[in-house]
PDB file of C-alpha atoms in Angstrom:
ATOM      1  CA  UNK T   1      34.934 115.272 126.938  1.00  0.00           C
ATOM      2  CA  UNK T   2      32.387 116.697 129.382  1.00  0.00           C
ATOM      3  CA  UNK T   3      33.727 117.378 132.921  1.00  0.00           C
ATOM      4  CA  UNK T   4      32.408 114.396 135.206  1.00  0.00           C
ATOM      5  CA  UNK T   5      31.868 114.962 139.145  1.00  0.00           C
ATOM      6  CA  UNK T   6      31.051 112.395 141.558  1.00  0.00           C
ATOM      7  CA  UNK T   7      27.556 113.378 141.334  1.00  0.00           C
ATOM      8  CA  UNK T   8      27.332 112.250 137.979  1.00  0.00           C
ATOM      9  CA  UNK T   9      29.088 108.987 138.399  1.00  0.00           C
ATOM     10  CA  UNK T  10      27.736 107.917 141.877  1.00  0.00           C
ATOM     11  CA  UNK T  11      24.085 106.357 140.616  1.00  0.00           C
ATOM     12  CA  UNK T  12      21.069 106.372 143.263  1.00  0.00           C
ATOM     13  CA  UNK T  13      18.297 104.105 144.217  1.00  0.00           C
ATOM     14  CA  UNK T  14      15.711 104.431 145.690  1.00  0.00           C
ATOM     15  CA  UNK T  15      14.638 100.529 146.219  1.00  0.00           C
ATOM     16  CA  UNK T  16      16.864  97.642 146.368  1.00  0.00           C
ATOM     17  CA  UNK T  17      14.725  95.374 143.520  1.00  0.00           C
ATOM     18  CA  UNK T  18      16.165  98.559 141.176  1.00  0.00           C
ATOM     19  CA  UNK T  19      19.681  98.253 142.575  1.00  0.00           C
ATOM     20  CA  UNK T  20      18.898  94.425 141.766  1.00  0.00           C
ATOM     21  CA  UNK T  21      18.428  95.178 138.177  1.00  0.00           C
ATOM     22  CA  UNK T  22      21.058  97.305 138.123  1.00  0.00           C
ATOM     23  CA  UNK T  23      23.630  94.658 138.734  1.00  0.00           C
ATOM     24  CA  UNK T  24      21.928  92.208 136.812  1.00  0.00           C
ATOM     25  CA  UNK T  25      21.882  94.809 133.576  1.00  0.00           C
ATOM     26  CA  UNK T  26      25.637  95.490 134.226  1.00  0.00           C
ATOM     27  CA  UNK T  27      26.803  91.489 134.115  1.00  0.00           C
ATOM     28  CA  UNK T  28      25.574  91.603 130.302  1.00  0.00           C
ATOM     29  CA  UNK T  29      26.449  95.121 129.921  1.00  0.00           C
ATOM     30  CA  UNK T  30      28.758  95.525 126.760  1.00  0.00           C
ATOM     31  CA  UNK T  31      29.984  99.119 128.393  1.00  0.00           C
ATOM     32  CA  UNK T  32      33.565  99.915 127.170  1.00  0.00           C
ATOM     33  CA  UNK T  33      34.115 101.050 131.297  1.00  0.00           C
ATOM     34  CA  UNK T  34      31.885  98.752 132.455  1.00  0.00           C
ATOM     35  CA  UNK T  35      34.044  95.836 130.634  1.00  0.00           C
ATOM     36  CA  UNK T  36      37.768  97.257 131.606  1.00  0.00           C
ATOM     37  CA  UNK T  37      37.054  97.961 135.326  1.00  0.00           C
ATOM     38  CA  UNK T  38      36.124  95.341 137.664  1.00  0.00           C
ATOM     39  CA  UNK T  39      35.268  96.597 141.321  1.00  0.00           C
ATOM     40  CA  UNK T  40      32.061  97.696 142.021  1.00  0.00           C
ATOM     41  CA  UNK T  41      31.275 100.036 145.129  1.00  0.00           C
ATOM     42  CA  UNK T  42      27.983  99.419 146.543  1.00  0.00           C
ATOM     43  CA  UNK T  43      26.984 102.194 149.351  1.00  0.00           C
ATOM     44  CA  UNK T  44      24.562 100.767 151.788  1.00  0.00           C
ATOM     45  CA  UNK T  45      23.219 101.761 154.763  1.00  0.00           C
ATOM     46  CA  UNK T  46      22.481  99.148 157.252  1.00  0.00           C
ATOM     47  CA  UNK T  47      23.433  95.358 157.560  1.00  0.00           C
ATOM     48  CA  UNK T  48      19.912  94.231 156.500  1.00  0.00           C
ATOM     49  CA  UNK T  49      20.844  95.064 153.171  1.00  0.00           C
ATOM     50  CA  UNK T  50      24.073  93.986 152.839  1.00  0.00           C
ATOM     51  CA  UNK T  51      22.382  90.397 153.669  1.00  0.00           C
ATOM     52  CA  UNK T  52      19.644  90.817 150.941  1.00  0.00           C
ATOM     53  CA  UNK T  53      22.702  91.594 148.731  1.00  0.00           C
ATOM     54  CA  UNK T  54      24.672  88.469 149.906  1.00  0.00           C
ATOM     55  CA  UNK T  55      21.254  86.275 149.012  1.00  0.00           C
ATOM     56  CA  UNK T  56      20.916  88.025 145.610  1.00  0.00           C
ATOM     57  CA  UNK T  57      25.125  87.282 145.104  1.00  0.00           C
ATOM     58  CA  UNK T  58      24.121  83.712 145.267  1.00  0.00           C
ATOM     59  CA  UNK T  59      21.087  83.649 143.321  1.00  0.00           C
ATOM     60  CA  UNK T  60      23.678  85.125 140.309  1.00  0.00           C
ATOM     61  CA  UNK T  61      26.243  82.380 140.921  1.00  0.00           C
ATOM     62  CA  UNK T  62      28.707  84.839 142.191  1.00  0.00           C
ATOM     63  CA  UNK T  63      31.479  83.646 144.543  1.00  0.00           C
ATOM     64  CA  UNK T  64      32.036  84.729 147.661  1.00  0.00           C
ATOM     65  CA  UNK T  65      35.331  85.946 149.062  1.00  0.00           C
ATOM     66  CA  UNK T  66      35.334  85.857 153.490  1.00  0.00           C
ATOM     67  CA  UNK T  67      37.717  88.363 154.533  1.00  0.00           C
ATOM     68  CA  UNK T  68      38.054  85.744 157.695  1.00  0.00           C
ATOM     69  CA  UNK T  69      39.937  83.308 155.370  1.00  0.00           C
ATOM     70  CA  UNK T  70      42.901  85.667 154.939  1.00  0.00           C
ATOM     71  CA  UNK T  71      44.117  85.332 158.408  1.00  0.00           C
ATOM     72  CA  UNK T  72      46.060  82.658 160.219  1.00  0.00           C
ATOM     73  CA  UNK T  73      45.438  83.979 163.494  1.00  0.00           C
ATOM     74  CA  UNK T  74      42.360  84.712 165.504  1.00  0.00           C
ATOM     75  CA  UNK T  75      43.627  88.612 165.597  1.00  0.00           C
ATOM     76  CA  UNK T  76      45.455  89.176 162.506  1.00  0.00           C
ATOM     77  CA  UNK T  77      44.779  92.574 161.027  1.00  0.00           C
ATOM     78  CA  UNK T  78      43.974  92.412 157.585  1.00  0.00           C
ATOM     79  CA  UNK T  79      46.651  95.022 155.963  1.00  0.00           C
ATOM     80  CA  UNK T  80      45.721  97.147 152.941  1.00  0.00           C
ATOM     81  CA  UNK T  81      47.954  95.034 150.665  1.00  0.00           C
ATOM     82  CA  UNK T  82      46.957  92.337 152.329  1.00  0.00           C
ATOM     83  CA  UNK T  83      42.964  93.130 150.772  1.00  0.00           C
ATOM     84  CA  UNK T  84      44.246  94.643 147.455  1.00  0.00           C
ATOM     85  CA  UNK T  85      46.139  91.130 146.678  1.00  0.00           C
ATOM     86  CA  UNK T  86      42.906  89.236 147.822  1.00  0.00           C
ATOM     87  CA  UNK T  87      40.788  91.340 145.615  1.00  0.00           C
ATOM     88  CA  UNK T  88      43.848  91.423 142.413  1.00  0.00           C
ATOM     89  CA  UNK T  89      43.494  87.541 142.676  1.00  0.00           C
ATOM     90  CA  UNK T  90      40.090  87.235 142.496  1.00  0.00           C
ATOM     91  CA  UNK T  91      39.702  84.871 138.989  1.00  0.00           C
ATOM     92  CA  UNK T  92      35.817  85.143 138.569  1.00  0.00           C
ATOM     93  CA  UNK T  93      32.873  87.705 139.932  1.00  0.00           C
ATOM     94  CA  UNK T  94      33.024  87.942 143.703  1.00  0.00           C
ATOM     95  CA  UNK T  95      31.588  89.716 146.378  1.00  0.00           C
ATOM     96  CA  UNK T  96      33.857  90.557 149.471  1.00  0.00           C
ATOM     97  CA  UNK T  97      32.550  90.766 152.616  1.00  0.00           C
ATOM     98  CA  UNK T  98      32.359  92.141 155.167  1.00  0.00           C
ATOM     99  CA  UNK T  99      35.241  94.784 153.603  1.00  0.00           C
ATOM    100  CA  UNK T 100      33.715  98.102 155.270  1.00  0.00           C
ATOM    101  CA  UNK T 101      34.255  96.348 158.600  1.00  0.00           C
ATOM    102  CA  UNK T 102      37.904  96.266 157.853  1.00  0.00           C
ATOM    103  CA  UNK T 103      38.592  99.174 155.588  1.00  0.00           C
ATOM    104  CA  UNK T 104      37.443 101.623 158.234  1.00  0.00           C
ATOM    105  CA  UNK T 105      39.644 101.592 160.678  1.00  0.00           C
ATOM    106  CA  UNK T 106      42.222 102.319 157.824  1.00  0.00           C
ATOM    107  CA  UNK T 107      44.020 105.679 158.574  1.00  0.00           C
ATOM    108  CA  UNK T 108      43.197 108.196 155.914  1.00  0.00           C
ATOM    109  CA  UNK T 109      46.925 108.086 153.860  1.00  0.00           C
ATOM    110  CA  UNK T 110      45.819 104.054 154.059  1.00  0.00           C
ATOM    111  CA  UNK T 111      42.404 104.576 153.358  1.00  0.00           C
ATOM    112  CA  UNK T 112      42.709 106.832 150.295  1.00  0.00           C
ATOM    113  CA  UNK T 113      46.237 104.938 149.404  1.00  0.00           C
ATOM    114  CA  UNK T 114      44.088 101.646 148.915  1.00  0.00           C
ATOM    115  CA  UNK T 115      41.110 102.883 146.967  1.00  0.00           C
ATOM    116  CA  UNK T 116      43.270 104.590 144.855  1.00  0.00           C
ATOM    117  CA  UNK T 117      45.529 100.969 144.434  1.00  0.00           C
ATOM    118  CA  UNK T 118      41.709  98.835 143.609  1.00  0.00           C
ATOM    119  CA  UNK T 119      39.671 101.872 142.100  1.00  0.00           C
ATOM    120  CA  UNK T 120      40.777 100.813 138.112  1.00  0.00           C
ATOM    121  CA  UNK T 121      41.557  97.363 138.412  1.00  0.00           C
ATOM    122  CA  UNK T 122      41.448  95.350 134.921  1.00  0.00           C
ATOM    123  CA  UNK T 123      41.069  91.804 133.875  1.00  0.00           C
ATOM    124  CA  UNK T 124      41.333  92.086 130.405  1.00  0.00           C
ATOM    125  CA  UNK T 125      41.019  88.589 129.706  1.00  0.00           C
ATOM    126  CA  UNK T 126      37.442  88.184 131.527  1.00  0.00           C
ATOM    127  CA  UNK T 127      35.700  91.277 130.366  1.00  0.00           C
ATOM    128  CA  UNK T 128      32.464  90.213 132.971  1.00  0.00           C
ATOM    129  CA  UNK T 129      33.844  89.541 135.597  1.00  0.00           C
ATOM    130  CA  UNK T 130      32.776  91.564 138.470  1.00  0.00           C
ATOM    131  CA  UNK T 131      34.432  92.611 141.978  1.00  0.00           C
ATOM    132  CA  UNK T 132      31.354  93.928 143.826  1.00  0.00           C
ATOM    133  CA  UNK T 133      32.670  95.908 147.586  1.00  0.00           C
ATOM    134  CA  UNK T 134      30.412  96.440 149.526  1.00  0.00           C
ATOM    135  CA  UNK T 135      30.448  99.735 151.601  1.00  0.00           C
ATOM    136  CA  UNK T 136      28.535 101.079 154.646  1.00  0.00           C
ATOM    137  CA  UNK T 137      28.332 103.555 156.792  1.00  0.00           C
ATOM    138  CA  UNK T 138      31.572 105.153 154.614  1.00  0.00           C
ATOM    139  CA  UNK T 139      29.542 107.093 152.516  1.00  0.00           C
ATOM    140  CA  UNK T 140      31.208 110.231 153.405  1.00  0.00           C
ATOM    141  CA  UNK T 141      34.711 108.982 153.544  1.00  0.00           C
ATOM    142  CA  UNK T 142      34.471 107.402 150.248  1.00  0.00           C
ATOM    143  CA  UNK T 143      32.795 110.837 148.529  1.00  0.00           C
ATOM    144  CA  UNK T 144      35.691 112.312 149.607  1.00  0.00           C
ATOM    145  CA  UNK T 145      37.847 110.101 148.368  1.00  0.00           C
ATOM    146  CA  UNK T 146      36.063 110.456 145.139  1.00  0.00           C
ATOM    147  CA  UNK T 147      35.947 114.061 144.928  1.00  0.00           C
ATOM    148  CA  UNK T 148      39.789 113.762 145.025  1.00  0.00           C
ATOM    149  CA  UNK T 149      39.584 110.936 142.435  1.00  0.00           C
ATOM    150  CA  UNK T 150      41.937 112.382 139.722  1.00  0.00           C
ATOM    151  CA  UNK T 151      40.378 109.676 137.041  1.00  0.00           C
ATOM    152  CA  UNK T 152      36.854 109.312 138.193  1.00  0.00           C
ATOM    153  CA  UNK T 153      35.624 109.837 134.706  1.00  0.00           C
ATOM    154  CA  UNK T 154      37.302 106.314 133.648  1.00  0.00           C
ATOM    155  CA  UNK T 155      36.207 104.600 136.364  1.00  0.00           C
ATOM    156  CA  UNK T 156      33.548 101.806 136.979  1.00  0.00           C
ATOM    157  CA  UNK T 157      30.462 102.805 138.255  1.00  0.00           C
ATOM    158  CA  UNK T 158      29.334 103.545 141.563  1.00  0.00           C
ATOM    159  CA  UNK T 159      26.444 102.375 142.868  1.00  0.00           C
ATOM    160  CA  UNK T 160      24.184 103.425 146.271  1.00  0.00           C
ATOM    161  CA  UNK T 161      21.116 102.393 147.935  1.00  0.00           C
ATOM    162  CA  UNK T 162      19.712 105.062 150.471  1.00  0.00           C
ATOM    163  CA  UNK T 163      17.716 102.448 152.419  1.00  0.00           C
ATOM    164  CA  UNK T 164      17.382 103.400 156.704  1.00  0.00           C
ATOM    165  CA  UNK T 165      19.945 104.253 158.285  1.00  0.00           C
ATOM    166  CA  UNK T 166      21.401 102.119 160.791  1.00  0.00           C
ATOM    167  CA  UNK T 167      23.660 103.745 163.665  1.00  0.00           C
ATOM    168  CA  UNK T 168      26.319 101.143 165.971  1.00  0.00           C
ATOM    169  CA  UNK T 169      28.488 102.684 168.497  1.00  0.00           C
ATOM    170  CA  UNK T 170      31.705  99.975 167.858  1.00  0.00           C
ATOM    171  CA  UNK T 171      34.376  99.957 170.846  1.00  0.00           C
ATOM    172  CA  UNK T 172      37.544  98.897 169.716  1.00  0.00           C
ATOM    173  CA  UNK T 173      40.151  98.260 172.290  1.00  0.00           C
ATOM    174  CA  UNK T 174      43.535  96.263 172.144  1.00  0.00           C
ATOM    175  CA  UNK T 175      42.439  95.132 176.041  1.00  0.00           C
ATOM    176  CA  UNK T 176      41.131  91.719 176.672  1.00  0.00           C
ATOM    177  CA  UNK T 177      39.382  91.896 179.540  1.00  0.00           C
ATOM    178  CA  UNK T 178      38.528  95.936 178.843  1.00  0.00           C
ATOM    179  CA  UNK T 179      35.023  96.821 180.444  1.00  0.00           C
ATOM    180  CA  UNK T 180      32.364  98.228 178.212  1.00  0.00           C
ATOM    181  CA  UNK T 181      30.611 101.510 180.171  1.00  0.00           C
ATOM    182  CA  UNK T 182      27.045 100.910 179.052  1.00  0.00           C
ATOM    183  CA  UNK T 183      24.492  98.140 179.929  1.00  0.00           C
ATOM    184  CA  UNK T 184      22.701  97.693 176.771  1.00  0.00           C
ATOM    185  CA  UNK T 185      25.965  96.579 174.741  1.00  0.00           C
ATOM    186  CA  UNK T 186      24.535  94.000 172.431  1.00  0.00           C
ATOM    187  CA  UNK T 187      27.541  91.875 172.212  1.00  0.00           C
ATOM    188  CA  UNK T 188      31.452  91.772 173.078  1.00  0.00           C
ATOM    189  CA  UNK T 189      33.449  90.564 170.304  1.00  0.00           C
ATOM    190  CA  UNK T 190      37.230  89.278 171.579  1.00  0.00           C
ATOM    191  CA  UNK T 191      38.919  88.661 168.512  1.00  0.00           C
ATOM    192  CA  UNK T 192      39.286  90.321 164.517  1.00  0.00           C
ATOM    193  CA  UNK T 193      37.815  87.012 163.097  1.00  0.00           C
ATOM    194  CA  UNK T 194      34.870  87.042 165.260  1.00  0.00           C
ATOM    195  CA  UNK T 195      33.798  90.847 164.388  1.00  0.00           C
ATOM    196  CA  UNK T 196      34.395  89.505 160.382  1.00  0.00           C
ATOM    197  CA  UNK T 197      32.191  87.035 160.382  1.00  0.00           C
ATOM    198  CA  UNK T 198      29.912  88.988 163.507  1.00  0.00           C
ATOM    199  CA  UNK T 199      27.644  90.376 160.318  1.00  0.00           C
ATOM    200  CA  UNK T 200      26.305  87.205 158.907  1.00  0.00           C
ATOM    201  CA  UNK T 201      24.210  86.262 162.225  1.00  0.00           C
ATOM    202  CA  UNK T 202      24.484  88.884 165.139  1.00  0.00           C
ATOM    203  CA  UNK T 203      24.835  92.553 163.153  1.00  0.00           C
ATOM    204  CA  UNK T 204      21.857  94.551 164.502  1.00  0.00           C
ATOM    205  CA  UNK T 205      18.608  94.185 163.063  1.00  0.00           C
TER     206      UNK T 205
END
């Protein structure tokens, strides 16, 4: 078997109507990897299109899994098993949002700990179902991860959309009443639950 890098298993586009038909080809796809592996990894760059990928979930009937309904408590922090149970439960295709927002402030022996836990999850009693993560702004954390990926070539595939680029300068204090140095702060968020659900109606634009 040919040698497989992360170059040849992350796959780039260059539009989102082709990542579209990417994901549409892979929910009939009769792939022998494609069927045992679940989680997808979507790389995106900016919040604008992780909400034309949360329309397009919808318009394919896939549920939606809101990290904000795993906590009991405004500030709960959403633990690495904590997200690998959500995401091992999941019974049909989902997409999980917003998991970059949580999965980044993972340490790296967390970080690399969980993806390594969720990379080759199987289901194989429901052979289409999907687990589509969406990831941005982590592109180079999760290359590296992959380029230590001891069984990338089994894996599912990869998937990333170079739209714009999109650069937020996030403050994250333990302070309540903590004092933001610059004037043109868009928005102060005071709890975890309000910066998981701050993508679907205040992210930048």
């Amino acid at each position: 078997m040919a040698h497989i890098d992360t170059s040849d298993k992350v796959k780039v586009f260059g539009s989102f109507d082709g990542l579209a038909t990417e994901i549409a080809n892979d929910m009939k796809s009769n792939d022998m990897l494609a069927q045992r592996y679940a989680v997808r990894f979507i790389m995106l760059n900016n919040f604008d299109e992780l909400k034309e990928l949360a329309k397009l979930m919808v318009k394919f009937g896939v549920e939606a899994l809101d990290l904000e309904e795993l906590i009991d408590e405004d500030d709960e922090w959403v633990t690495k098993d904590m997200l690998r149970d959500a995401l091992m439960a999941c019974k049909t295709s989902t997409f999980v949002t917003p998991f970059s927002e949580v999965v980044r402030f993972y340490n790296d022996d967390d970080f690399r700990g969980f993806f390594n836990d969720i990379m080759l999850i199987e289901d194989v009693r429901n052979p289409q179902k999907r687990i589509y993560v969406p990831l941005i702004g982590l592109q180079n954390r999760f290359t590296d991860f992959l380029n230590h990926f001891a069984r990338i070539g089994e894996s599912a595939p990869v998937w990333r959309y170079d739209a714009e680029k999109q650069t937020v300068e996030v403050y994250f204090t333990k302070y309540k009443n903590y004092e933001i140095p610059q004037n043109e702060i868009q928005c102060k968020l005071s709890s975890l639950r309000d910066w998981l659900k701050f993508w679907k109606v205040q992210a930048p634009q």
